[in-house]
Amino acid sequence: MTEASTHHIRFTLNGSEVSADVKANDTLLNVLREQLGYTGTKRGCETGECGACTVLVDGKAVNACLILAPKVDGRAIQTIEGLAKGAELHPLQKAFIEEGALQCGFCGPGMLMSAKALLDEIPNPTEDQVRRGISGNICRCTGYAKIVKAIMKASRQMARVGGEGA
Amino acid sequence: MSPVIGQRLPRHDAVLQVTGRSLYGEDIKMPGMLYCKVRRAGIPHARLIEVDTSAAEAIPGVMGVVTAKDVPFNAFGFTHLDQPVMAQDKIRYEGDAIAGVAATSLEVADQAAKAIKIKYEELPAVFDPLEAMKPDAPKVHKDNIPTHFTVVHGDIEKGFAEADKIIEERYTTQFVEHVHIEPHAQLAYYDPTGRLTVWTTVQRPFLVASDLGKVLKMPLSKIRVLTPCIGGGFGGKNEMTTEAIVALLSMKTGRPVKLVFTREEEFTATTVRHPYVMFYKTGVKMDGTITAREVKIISDAGAYVSWGESTLTKALVHAAGPYRIPNVRIEAYLVYTNNNIGGAMRGFGVPQAGYAYECHTDSVARAIGMDPMEFRMKNCVVSGDTLPTGQTLQNATLDEILKKLSSMSGWKVAGGDGR
Amino acid sequence: MRPFVYLSPSSLDECLKVLGELKDKAKIIAGGTDLVVNMRAETVNPEYVVDIERLRELRFIRIDDGNLRIGAATKIAQIEGSELVRQKAFALYQAASQVGAVQTRNLGTIAGNLASAVPSADMAPPLIAMDAELVVMSSGGQRSLKVEDLFAGPKATVLKPDEVITEVVIPGTSLNDRTWFLKLGRRKALTLAIVNVAVRLRMAEAVVREARVALGAVAPVPMRSRSAEEWLVGRPANAENFRIAAEKAAADSKPITDFRAGAEYRRKMVKVLTKRALSACVGEGEMA
């Protein structure tokens, strides 16, 4: 059997420079969870179907389970661990708590990262755009209605804060 | 005003959830931890002749392999001790565990599990519970009907004799997999003092502890089962699965051992909602009075009983529906097949029966030209009524619910067409 | 996932050279949304994986000599977001917006969707309907290949192991025509098509002058319904002719029964979607 090639990769993780030695057949999900200890990103299906492992690569929401680890060399990666600024929760996180947009919470990290990517691109989305934005994330406790409500609420709050600042 | 009831309160662990700090099954780690893979049967029905683990054990990085031979008492189950920790002399469904491997990496464990050689003689399999009930059907266990219930209330023959019309129907429901987004994950550590700690994604830690005690022949005082945050269960994490395999591997290697199911294993080697076949026969008078109902339920248990008996009893109690019926006979059979094991799932047997009796109620109403809502209102149980099981109801509110539903939905009862 | 050697060539030339040397030992990866899944399931086990995702030469959307040219490694999400595609190749925009979900569209590429050769690939019907061609390169040179002729069977193409798709070219002649794409899946997102249909119509005074009807997920490979196209050409664009064309498309389709849908249902849906797609191409007031 072929030996996997190994690669020394460097990337930014939630704004900090990190490096890792990875094997060709490692996925970004494994590197985050197993090597770097970032277990906030969840493993659900490993086939890009559930969205639990959603992270942002260069600002775009992607499935970490589908990305070969060597591919992220030089990229900027954001995970759920980087969403809050220290103790200050992101408006999305606050809205998820206030609206009860979580039950078992397992889809939460992926859902929040998809929502972040959406609001970064479309600050004032319609409900339909929100539903499209999270269409790659499955919730089985079926809190979709509350999740959509929470994202809409966060977008309104962010617009208000942004407006005040402007 | 109550400080709790009717208030919107944030979840206790909400901040941990939104920051990714909640620890779920797979997030638990220990130093020196080994990775486990379970070798599954991959065939539905066979006589197991030999399990050869030598090739797997020879792979560098493999620290331990266990098979049925290593299990002190190889049977467990909530009501029936019919399920082995690992298959002993028979394979009864594709998801049957054959062996467990612990290795220094998941990759090696996976390679080793595949290297295990299974020698077996394939047997004809049965996947249809109605077929499995026939005397000449392949035998999954000694007897394909592990349990059978009958409920008799009143005089069914007399009831049908009084009916103007008799409506007979057959309803079936399908397998449903829970698909909790979090797969099963287990970490076992048998420490040097002889105590076993198991972290596992179950909804019933104490049942798992007691089952572990039985199969490992260990006192419960030495067993600690801990549940991390659970990423969805819906009944799919209601019983022991492979905790004993992981525990045995920890005992054998002296190291913590961790197992995480793949999504494929979630579909092939965990419980599903039982498919039911339900025969309904109802006698009714033209004025809408129900005179008799006969129900026969066949539940596909799959390879082992697990929660099959418990869910079937619940279905049995509900099978006649919330309607006043003086003469009832319900028969319920649990039947082994070579399918996935049926287990608990939201509603616990009732959704299958509810689907059947409510559809059937519509059919009966239509057969006598009565509005289905009016028919329900006429027949629904009220406080003081006695159910076929003998329970006398107190505080029954179905009539109020039906009235409210009618007005909320704009259902015109008088002269309505039923749709 | 079995071990393999990962290579990330820094230029297209280097990539072609590597592929020329490795031939069938190598698999090309772009977004990885299909390959990684297949490698994890160990149904595809290459010794080498050659990454083209970073090749800037393969990432563009532009009009050149009147043709719309899209680089092979262009993300589906970029196609979805491209105003140029939306204006010039509406059905392709529609298809791009319905591939997988947000995450997979951010990873997956136009050529990857084609080269995986899944019968339900959403990018295939609109590209076939628009007579799109592929530029295919190897260390030995380049050739062009119609998208329609790319597929050899389910998950199989006519490409040689050392060949790589570098560009998708939609001819200028198709860019002013009316196009429409419709997809039926089991869900609205994150789903493979049970049936997908793309149509292209060129009209003059409410009469159809040129027509393409392309169908996906209803045959071993994405296909054209030639009898539907022939029926339409020269006939008035009206509901009755669209209905007949849709029936012909259904008759041309060769669907199978699988866990997603039965053959009979698929065939019926070919008719429904073809009729709807044709009608959608033509405004209410423009019908003959």
PDB file of N, CA, C and O in Angstrom, chain B residues 33-70:
ATOM      1  N   MET B  33      -5.105   6.981  24.999  1.00  0.00           N
ATOM      2  CA  MET B  33      -6.321   6.365  24.483  1.00  0.00           C
ATOM      3  C   MET B  33      -6.072   5.554  23.198  1.00  0.00           C
ATOM      4  O   MET B  33      -5.335   5.982  22.326  1.00  0.00           O
ATOM      5  N   LEU B  34      -6.703   4.375  23.130  1.00  0.00           N
ATOM      6  CA  LEU B  34      -6.652   3.576  21.905  1.00  0.00           C
ATOM      7  C   LEU B  34      -7.961   3.768  21.131  1.00  0.00           C
ATOM      8  O   LEU B  34      -8.971   4.158  21.707  1.00  0.00           O
ATOM      9  N   TYR B  35      -7.900   3.445  19.851  1.00  0.00           N
ATOM     10  CA  TYR B  35      -9.076   3.607  18.988  1.00  0.00           C
ATOM     11  C   TYR B  35      -9.653   2.238  18.642  1.00  0.00           C
ATOM     12  O   TYR B  35      -8.911   1.317  18.309  1.00  0.00           O
ATOM     13  N   CYS B  36     -10.952   2.156  18.724  1.00  0.00           N
ATOM     14  CA  CYS B  36     -11.618   0.871  18.500  1.00  0.00           C
ATOM     15  C   CYS B  36     -12.408   0.877  17.194  1.00  0.00           C
ATOM     16  O   CYS B  36     -12.981   1.894  16.786  1.00  0.00           O
ATOM     17  N   LYS B  37     -12.392  -0.270  16.547  1.00  0.00           N
ATOM     18  CA  LYS B  37     -13.291  -0.519  15.415  1.00  0.00           C
ATOM     19  C   LYS B  37     -13.958  -1.856  15.664  1.00  0.00           C
ATOM     20  O   LYS B  37     -13.326  -2.792  16.154  1.00  0.00           O
ATOM     21  N   VAL B  38     -15.209  -1.932  15.304  1.00  0.00           N
ATOM     22  CA  VAL B  38     -15.941  -3.184  15.465  1.00  0.00           C
ATOM     23  C   VAL B  38     -16.123  -3.821  14.094  1.00  0.00           C
ATOM     24  O   VAL B  38     -16.509  -3.154  13.133  1.00  0.00           O
ATOM     25  N   ARG B  39     -15.805  -5.101  14.016  1.00  0.00           N
ATOM     26  CA  ARG B  39     -16.051  -5.818  12.773  1.00  0.00           C
ATOM     27  C   ARG B  39     -17.499  -6.316  12.806  1.00  0.00           C
ATOM     28  O   ARG B  39     -17.894  -7.006  13.741  1.00  0.00           O
ATOM     29  N   ARG B  40     -18.271  -5.935  11.805  1.00  0.00           N
ATOM     30  CA  ARG B  40     -19.685  -6.333  11.719  1.00  0.00           C
ATOM     31  C   ARG B  40     -19.824  -7.532  10.792  1.00  0.00           C
ATOM     32  O   ARG B  40     -18.973  -7.771   9.935  1.00  0.00           O
ATOM     33  N   ALA B  41     -20.957  -8.218  10.937  1.00  0.00           N
ATOM     34  CA  ALA B  41     -21.170  -9.445  10.162  1.00  0.00           C
ATOM     35  C   ALA B  41     -21.234  -9.172   8.658  1.00  0.00           C
ATOM     36  O   ALA B  41     -20.601  -9.872   7.871  1.00  0.00           O
ATOM     37  N   GLY B  42     -22.014  -8.205   8.265  1.00  0.00           N
ATOM     38  CA  GLY B  42     -22.121  -7.896   6.838  1.00  0.00           C
ATOM     39  C   GLY B  42     -23.006  -8.856   6.064  1.00  0.00           C
ATOM     40  O   GLY B  42     -23.217  -8.676   4.861  1.00  0.00           O
ATOM     41  N   ILE B  43     -23.519  -9.894   6.712  1.00  0.00           N
ATOM     42  CA  ILE B  43     -24.475 -10.802   6.072  1.00  0.00           C
ATOM     43  C   ILE B  43     -25.636 -10.996   7.051  1.00  0.00           C
ATOM     44  O   ILE B  43     -25.449 -10.923   8.260  1.00  0.00           O
ATOM     45  N   PRO B  44     -26.836 -11.235   6.525  1.00  0.00           N
ATOM     46  CA  PRO B  44     -28.005 -11.213   7.419  1.00  0.00           C
ATOM     47  C   PRO B  44     -28.216 -12.471   8.258  1.00  0.00           C
ATOM     48  O   PRO B  44     -28.752 -12.397   9.358  1.00  0.00           O
ATOM     49  N   HIS B  45     -27.816 -13.640   7.761  1.00  0.00           N
ATOM     50  CA  HIS B  45     -28.158 -14.848   8.505  1.00  0.00           C
ATOM     51  C   HIS B  45     -27.137 -15.937   8.189  1.00  0.00           C
ATOM     52  O   HIS B  45     -26.957 -16.291   7.018  1.00  0.00           O
ATOM     53  N   ALA B  46     -26.471 -16.434   9.204  1.00  0.00           N
ATOM     54  CA  ALA B  46     -25.453 -17.469   8.963  1.00  0.00           C
ATOM     55  C   ALA B  46     -25.116 -18.194  10.249  1.00  0.00           C
ATOM     56  O   ALA B  46     -25.345 -17.692  11.348  1.00  0.00           O
ATOM     57  N   ARG B  47     -24.598 -19.393  10.080  1.00  0.00           N
ATOM     58  CA  ARG B  47     -24.023 -20.116  11.204  1.00  0.00           C
ATOM     59  C   ARG B  47     -22.564 -19.701  11.258  1.00  0.00           C
ATOM     60  O   ARG B  47     -21.851 -19.793  10.250  1.00  0.00           O
ATOM     61  N   LEU B  48     -22.173 -19.193  12.400  1.00  0.00           N
ATOM     62  CA  LEU B  48     -20.805 -18.699  12.533  1.00  0.00           C
ATOM     63  C   LEU B  48     -19.897 -19.853  12.919  1.00  0.00           C
ATOM     64  O   LEU B  48     -20.096 -20.494  13.949  1.00  0.00           O
ATOM     65  N   ILE B  49     -18.925 -20.123  12.068  1.00  0.00           N
ATOM     66  CA  ILE B  49     -18.072 -21.294  12.310  1.00  0.00           C
ATOM     67  C   ILE B  49     -16.789 -20.893  13.030  1.00  0.00           C
ATOM     68  O   ILE B  49     -16.422 -21.487  14.035  1.00  0.00           O
ATOM     69  N   GLU B  50     -16.135 -19.879  12.535  1.00  0.00           N
ATOM     70  CA  GLU B  50     -14.860 -19.508  13.135  1.00  0.00           C
ATOM     71  C   GLU B  50     -14.542 -18.040  12.899  1.00  0.00           C
ATOM     72  O   GLU B  50     -14.842 -17.501  11.834  1.00  0.00           O
ATOM     73  N   VAL B  51     -13.962 -17.408  13.906  1.00  0.00           N
ATOM     74  CA  VAL B  51     -13.483 -16.037  13.753  1.00  0.00           C
ATOM     75  C   VAL B  51     -11.974 -16.072  13.948  1.00  0.00           C
ATOM     76  O   VAL B  51     -11.495 -16.404  15.034  1.00  0.00           O
ATOM     77  N   ASP B  52     -11.255 -15.772  12.872  1.00  0.00           N
ATOM     78  CA  ASP B  52      -9.792 -15.835  12.928  1.00  0.00           C
ATOM     79  C   ASP B  52      -9.235 -14.414  13.001  1.00  0.00           C
ATOM     80  O   ASP B  52      -9.315 -13.647  12.043  1.00  0.00           O
ATOM     81  N   THR B  53      -8.666 -14.079  14.162  1.00  0.00           N
ATOM     82  CA  THR B  53      -8.195 -12.711  14.375  1.00  0.00           C
ATOM     83  C   THR B  53      -6.674 -12.595  14.229  1.00  0.00           C
ATOM     84  O   THR B  53      -6.113 -11.540  14.478  1.00  0.00           O
ATOM     85  N   SER B  54      -6.012 -13.691  13.828  1.00  0.00           N
ATOM     86  CA  SER B  54      -4.543 -13.679  13.846  1.00  0.00           C
ATOM     87  C   SER B  54      -3.947 -12.616  12.916  1.00  0.00           C
ATOM     88  O   SER B  54      -3.002 -11.926  13.301  1.00  0.00           O
ATOM     89  N   ALA B  55      -4.511 -12.465  11.734  1.00  0.00           N
ATOM     90  CA  ALA B  55      -3.970 -11.465  10.798  1.00  0.00           C
ATOM     91  C   ALA B  55      -4.121 -10.067  11.367  1.00  0.00           C
ATOM     92  O   ALA B  55      -3.232  -9.216  11.215  1.00  0.00           O
ATOM     93  N   ALA B  56      -5.245  -9.827  12.036  1.00  0.00           N
ATOM     94  CA  ALA B  56      -5.477  -8.500  12.624  1.00  0.00           C
ATOM     95  C   ALA B  56      -4.487  -8.248  13.754  1.00  0.00           C
ATOM     96  O   ALA B  56      -3.913  -7.160  13.870  1.00  0.00           O
ATOM     97  N   GLU B  57      -4.270  -9.268  14.582  1.00  0.00           N
ATOM     98  CA  GLU B  57      -3.369  -9.103  15.727  1.00  0.00           C
ATOM     99  C   GLU B  57      -1.923  -8.867  15.301  1.00  0.00           C
ATOM    100  O   GLU B  57      -1.151  -8.256  16.040  1.00  0.00           O
ATOM    101  N   ALA B  58      -1.572  -9.341  14.110  1.00  0.00           N
ATOM    102  CA  ALA B  58      -0.190  -9.197  13.633  1.00  0.00           C
ATOM    103  C   ALA B  58       0.104  -7.797  13.097  1.00  0.00           C
ATOM    104  O   ALA B  58       1.262  -7.459  12.864  1.00  0.00           O
ATOM    105  N   ILE B  59      -0.911  -6.991  12.907  1.00  0.00           N
ATOM    106  CA  ILE B  59      -0.675  -5.651  12.345  1.00  0.00           C
ATOM    107  C   ILE B  59      -0.058  -4.737  13.411  1.00  0.00           C
ATOM    108  O   ILE B  59      -0.572  -4.640  14.525  1.00  0.00           O
ATOM    109  N   PRO B  60       1.072  -4.094  13.091  1.00  0.00           N
ATOM    110  CA  PRO B  60       1.712  -3.213  14.084  1.00  0.00           C
ATOM    111  C   PRO B  60       0.735  -2.109  14.520  1.00  0.00           C
ATOM    112  O   PRO B  60       0.081  -1.497  13.681  1.00  0.00           O
ATOM    113  N   GLY B  61       0.662  -1.906  15.815  1.00  0.00           N
ATOM    114  CA  GLY B  61      -0.243  -0.876  16.335  1.00  0.00           C
ATOM    115  C   GLY B  61      -1.519  -1.457  16.910  1.00  0.00           C
ATOM    116  O   GLY B  61      -2.245  -0.778  17.624  1.00  0.00           O
ATOM    117  N   VAL B  62      -1.789  -2.727  16.603  1.00  0.00           N
ATOM    118  CA  VAL B  62      -2.975  -3.367  17.178  1.00  0.00           C
ATOM    119  C   VAL B  62      -2.619  -3.817  18.591  1.00  0.00           C
ATOM    120  O   VAL B  62      -1.680  -4.582  18.795  1.00  0.00           O
ATOM    121  N   MET B  63      -3.366  -3.338  19.575  1.00  0.00           N
ATOM    122  CA  MET B  63      -3.039  -3.620  20.973  1.00  0.00           C
ATOM    123  C   MET B  63      -3.937  -4.694  21.582  1.00  0.00           C
ATOM    124  O   MET B  63      -3.620  -5.241  22.626  1.00  0.00           O
ATOM    125  N   GLY B  64      -5.059  -4.970  20.954  1.00  0.00           N
ATOM    126  CA  GLY B  64      -5.943  -5.989  21.503  1.00  0.00           C
ATOM    127  C   GLY B  64      -7.111  -6.277  20.583  1.00  0.00           C
ATOM    128  O   GLY B  64      -7.568  -5.399  19.850  1.00  0.00           O
ATOM    129  N   VAL B  65      -7.549  -7.532  20.605  1.00  0.00           N
ATOM    130  CA  VAL B  65      -8.708  -7.938  19.820  1.00  0.00           C
ATOM    131  C   VAL B  65      -9.604  -8.778  20.730  1.00  0.00           C
ATOM    132  O   VAL B  65      -9.099  -9.611  21.487  1.00  0.00           O
ATOM    133  N   VAL B  66     -10.895  -8.560  20.699  1.00  0.00           N
ATOM    134  CA  VAL B  66     -11.813  -9.396  21.491  1.00  0.00           C
ATOM    135  C   VAL B  66     -12.905  -9.980  20.595  1.00  0.00           C
ATOM    136  O   VAL B  66     -13.294  -9.375  19.583  1.00  0.00           O
ATOM    137  N   THR B  67     -13.348 -11.169  20.973  1.00  0.00           N
ATOM    138  CA  THR B  67     -14.469 -11.817  20.278  1.00  0.00           C
ATOM    139  C   THR B  67     -15.427 -12.358  21.349  1.00  0.00           C
ATOM    140  O   THR B  67     -15.209 -12.142  22.548  1.00  0.00           O
ATOM    141  N   ALA B  68     -16.427 -13.086  20.904  1.00  0.00           N
ATOM    142  CA  ALA B  68     -17.415 -13.642  21.833  1.00  0.00           C
ATOM    143  C   ALA B  68     -16.763 -14.456  22.952  1.00  0.00           C
ATOM    144  O   ALA B  68     -17.256 -14.476  24.082  1.00  0.00           O
ATOM    145  N   LYS B  69     -15.638 -15.090  22.643  1.00  0.00           N
ATOM    146  CA  LYS B  69     -14.947 -15.922  23.646  1.00  0.00           C
ATOM    147  C   LYS B  69     -14.524 -15.120  24.875  1.00  0.00           C
ATOM    148  O   LYS B  69     -14.326 -15.670  25.952  1.00  0.00           O
ATOM    149  N   ASP B  70     -14.326 -13.812  24.682  1.00  0.00           N
ATOM    150  CA  ASP B  70     -13.848 -12.973  25.780  1.00  0.00           C
ATOM    151  C   ASP B  70     -14.979 -12.434  26.652  1.00  0.00           C
ATOM    152  O   ASP B  70     -14.730 -11.725  27.625  1.00  0.00           O
TER     153      ASP B  70
END
